[in-house]
Tab-separated table of C-alpha atoms in Angstrom:
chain	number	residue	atom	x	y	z
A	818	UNK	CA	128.658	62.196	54.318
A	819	UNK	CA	125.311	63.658	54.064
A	820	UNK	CA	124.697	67.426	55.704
A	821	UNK	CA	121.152	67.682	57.460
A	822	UNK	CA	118.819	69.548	59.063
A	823	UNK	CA	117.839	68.295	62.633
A	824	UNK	CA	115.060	69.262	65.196
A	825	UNK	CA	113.265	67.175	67.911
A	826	UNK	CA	109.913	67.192	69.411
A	827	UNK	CA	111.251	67.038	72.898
A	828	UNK	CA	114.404	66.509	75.029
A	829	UNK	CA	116.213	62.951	75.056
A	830	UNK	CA	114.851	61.348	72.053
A	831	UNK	CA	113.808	57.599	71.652
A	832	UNK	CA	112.352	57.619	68.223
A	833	UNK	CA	113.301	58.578	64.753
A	834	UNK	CA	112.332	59.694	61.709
A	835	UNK	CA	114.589	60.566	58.808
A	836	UNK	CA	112.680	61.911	56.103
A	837	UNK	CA	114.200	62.481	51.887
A	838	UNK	CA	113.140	65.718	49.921
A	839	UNK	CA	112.448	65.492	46.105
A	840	UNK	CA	114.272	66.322	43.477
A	841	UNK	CA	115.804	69.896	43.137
A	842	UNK	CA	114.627	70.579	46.929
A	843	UNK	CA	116.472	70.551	50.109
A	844	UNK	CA	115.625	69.429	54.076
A	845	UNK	CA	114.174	71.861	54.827
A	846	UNK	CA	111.143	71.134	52.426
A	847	UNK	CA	109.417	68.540	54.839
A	848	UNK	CA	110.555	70.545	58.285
A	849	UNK	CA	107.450	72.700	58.801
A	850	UNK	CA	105.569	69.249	58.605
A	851	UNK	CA	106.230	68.079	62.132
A	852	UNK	CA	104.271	70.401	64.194
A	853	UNK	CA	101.638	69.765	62.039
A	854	UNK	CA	101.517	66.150	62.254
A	855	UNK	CA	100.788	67.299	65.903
A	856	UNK	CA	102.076	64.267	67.560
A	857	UNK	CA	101.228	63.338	71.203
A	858	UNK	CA	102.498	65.722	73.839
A	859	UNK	CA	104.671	63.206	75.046
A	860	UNK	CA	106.412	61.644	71.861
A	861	UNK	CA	110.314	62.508	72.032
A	862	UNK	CA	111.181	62.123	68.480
A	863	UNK	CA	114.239	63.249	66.714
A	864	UNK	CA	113.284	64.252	62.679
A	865	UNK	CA	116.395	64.253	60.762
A	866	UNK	CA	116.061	65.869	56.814
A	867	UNK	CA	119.001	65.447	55.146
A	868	UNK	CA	120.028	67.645	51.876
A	869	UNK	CA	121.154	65.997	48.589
A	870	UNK	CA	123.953	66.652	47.325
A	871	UNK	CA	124.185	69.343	43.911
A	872	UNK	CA	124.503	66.990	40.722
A	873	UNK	CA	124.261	67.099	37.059
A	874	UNK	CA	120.450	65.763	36.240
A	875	UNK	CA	119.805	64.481	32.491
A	876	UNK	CA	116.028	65.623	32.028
A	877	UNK	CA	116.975	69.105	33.593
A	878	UNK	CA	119.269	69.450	30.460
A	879	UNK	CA	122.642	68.579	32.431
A	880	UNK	CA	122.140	71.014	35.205
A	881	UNK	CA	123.323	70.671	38.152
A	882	UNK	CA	120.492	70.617	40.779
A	883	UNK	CA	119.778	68.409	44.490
A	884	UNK	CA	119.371	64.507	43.391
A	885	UNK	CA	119.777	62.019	44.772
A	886	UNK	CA	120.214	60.279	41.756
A	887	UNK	CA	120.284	61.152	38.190
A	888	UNK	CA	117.236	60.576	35.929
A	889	UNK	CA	117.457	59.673	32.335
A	890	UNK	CA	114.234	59.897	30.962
A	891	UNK	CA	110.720	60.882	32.075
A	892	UNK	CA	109.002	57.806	31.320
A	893	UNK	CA	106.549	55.472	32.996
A	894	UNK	CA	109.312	53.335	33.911
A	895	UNK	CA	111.427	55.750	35.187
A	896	UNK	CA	114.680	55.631	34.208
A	897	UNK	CA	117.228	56.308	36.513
A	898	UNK	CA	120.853	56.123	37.612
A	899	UNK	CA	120.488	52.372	39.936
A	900	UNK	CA	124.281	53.210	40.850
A	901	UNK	CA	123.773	56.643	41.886
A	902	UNK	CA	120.349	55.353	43.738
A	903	UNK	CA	121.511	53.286	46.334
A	904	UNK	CA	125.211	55.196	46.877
A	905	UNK	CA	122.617	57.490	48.425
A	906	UNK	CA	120.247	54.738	49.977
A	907	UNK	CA	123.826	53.450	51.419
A	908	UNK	CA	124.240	56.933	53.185
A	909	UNK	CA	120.422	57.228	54.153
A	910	UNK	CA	121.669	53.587	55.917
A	911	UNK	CA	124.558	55.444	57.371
A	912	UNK	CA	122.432	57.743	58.975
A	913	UNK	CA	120.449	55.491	60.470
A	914	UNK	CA	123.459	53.853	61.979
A	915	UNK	CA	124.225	56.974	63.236
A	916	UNK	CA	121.192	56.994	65.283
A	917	UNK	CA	121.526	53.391	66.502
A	918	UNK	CA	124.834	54.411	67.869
A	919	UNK	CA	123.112	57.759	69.282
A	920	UNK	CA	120.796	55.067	71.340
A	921	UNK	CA	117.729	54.880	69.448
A	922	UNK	CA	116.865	51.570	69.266
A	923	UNK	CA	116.699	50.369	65.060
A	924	UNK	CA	113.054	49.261	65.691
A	925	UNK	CA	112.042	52.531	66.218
A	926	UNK	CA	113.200	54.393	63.272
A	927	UNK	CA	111.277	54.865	60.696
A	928	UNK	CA	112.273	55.867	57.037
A	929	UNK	CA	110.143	58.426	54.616
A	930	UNK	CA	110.674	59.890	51.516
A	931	UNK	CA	109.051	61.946	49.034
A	932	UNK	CA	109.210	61.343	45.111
A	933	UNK	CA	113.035	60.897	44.301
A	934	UNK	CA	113.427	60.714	48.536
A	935	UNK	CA	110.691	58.088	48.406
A	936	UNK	CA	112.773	55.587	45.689
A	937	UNK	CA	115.801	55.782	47.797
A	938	UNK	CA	113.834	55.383	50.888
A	939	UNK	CA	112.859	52.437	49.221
A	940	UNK	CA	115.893	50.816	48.649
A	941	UNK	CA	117.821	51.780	51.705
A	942	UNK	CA	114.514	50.791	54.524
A	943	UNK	CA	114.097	46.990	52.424
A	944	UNK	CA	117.728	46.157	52.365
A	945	UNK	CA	118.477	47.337	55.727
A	946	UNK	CA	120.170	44.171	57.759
A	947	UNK	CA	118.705	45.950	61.297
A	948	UNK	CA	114.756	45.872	61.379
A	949	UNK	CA	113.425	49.082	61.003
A	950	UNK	CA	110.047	50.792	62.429
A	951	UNK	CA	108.610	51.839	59.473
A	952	UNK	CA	108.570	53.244	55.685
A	953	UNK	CA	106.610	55.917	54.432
A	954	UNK	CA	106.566	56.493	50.831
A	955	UNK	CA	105.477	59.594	49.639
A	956	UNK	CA	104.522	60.352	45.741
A	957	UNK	CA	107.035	58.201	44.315
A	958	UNK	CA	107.782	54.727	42.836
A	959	UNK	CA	109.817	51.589	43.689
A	960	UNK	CA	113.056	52.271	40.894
A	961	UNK	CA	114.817	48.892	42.093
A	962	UNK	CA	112.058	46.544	42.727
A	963	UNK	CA	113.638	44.348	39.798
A	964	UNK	CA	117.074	44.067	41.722
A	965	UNK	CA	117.010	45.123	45.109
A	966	UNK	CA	117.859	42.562	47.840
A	967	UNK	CA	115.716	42.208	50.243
A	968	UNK	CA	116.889	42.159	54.046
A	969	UNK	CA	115.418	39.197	55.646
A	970	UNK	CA	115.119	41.458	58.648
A	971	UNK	CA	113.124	43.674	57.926
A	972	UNK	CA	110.477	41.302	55.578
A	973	UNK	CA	107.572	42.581	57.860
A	974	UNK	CA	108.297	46.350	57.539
A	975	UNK	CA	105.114	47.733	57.917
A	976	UNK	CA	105.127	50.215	54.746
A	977	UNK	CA	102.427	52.761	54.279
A	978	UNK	CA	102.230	54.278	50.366
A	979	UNK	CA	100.586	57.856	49.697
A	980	UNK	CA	99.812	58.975	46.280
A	981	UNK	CA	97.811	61.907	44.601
A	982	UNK	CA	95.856	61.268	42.219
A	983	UNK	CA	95.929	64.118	40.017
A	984	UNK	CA	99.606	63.480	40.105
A	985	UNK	CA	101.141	64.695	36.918
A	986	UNK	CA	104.781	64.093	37.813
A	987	UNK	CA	104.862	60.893	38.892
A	988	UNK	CA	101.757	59.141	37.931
A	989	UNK	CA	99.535	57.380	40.598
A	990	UNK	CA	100.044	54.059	38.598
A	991	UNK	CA	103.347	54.068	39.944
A	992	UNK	CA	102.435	53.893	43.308
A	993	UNK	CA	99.858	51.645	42.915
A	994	UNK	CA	102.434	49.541	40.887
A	995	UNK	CA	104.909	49.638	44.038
A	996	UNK	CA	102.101	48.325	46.282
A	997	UNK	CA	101.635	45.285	43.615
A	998	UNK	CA	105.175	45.142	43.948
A	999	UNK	CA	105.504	44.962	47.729
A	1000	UNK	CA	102.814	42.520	47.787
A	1001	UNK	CA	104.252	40.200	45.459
A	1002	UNK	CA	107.623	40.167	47.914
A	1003	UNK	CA	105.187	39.191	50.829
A	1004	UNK	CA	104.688	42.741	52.584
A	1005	UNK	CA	101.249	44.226	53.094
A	1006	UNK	CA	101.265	48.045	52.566
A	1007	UNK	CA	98.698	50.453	52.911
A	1008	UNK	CA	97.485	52.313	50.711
A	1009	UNK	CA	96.126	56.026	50.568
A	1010	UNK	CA	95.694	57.914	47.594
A	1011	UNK	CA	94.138	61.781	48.158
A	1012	UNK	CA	92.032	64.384	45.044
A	1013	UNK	CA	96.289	66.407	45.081
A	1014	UNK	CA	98.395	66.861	42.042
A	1015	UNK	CA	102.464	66.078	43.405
A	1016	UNK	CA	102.402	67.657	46.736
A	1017	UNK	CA	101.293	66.805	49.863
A	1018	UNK	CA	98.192	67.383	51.754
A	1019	UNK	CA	96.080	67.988	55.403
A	1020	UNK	CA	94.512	64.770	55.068
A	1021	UNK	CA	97.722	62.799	54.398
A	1022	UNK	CA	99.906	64.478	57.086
A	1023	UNK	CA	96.930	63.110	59.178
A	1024	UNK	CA	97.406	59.813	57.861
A	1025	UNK	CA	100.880	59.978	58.492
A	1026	UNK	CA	100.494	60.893	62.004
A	1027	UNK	CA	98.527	58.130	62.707
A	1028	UNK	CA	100.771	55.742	61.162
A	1029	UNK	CA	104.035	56.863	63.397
A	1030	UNK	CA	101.984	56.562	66.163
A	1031	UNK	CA	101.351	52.967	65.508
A	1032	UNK	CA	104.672	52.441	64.433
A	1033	UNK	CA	106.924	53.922	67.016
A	1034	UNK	CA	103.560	53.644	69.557
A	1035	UNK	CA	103.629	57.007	70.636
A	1036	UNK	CA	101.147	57.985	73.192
């Protein structure tokens, strides 16, 4: 069971948005983000952050450290722990069940994730047997586009991809590779890619806004 942290933008919330840290942070990392996105005085939106748990990571020497999964090696390809992935893509899904059961209605919960958050986010919004609002995927890379199993319904997701590129962590051909990827699976991303290095931005948070609003049609 995942711990998170939990705020909403008003009382009685009929919209979602759960939303993964990167590697070796926690939920609170993306928290001061949602005033800033400055959504519409009337959007009731619940933003849930959960924290990953403490595990040993391979390219941090065998440390222990937040992951959702481990990673092997810091190659282009990325090689992580598949296993370890989408245990915590099946708890991301837990949560959102959580929130289905809480009254928020599937199609208007949307998934995002940043770098590590963004993989599983991946995973867990594309396999997801309820259709979902949204996926935003922050910084990051599609780990199991090779194997994943696609939930028929959720095969018009509308996914929006965000990269930097001066991104020296994980490089912007990775995101542009997950959009080729998408594509070829018969979804039709957008794409936005911003002068930042692995961190986030004014001009994406915009983006970001706007994209909610469409999805979740917030006014």
């Amino acid at each position: 069971m995942l711990t998170c942290l939990q705020t909403e933008t008003a009382e009685n919330p009929d919209a979602c948005v759960i939303w993964l840290h990167g590697l070796g942070a926690d939920g609170h990392d993306f928290a001061p983000i949602v005033p800033e996105l400055k959504l519409p005085p009337g959007a009731a939106v619940r933003f849930v952050f959960p924290h990953a748990p403490a595990i040993p990571v391979t390219i941090n020497g065998g440390m222990a450290m937040p992951a959702w999964y481990d990673i092997l090696a810091m190659d282009i390809d990325r090689k992580v722990d598949e296993s370890q992935l989408r245990q915590s893509a099946a708890a991301v899904a837990g949560l959102v069940e959580q929130q289905i059961a809480a009254g928020i209605d599937s199609r208007r919960i949307v998934l995002a994730g940043f770098s590590q958050g963004g993989a599983v986010a991946y995973e867990a919004a594309l396999s997801f047997d309820k259709p979902l609002g949204g996926l935003i995927a922050m910084s990051t890379y599609f780990a199991t586009a090779d194997s994943i199993r696609l939930g028929e319904a959720n095969r018009e997701l509308p996914v929006q991809v965000l990269h930097g590129m001066q991104d020296a962590v994980v490089s912007e051909q990775l995101g542009l590779r997950a959009c080729r990827q998408l594509e070829q699976s018969g979804y039709l991303p957008e794409y936005h890619r911003y002068p930042m290095a692995h961190a986030v931005c004014a001009e994406e948070i915009a983006d970001i806004s706007h994209f909610l609003c469409r999805c979740l049609a917030l006014k």
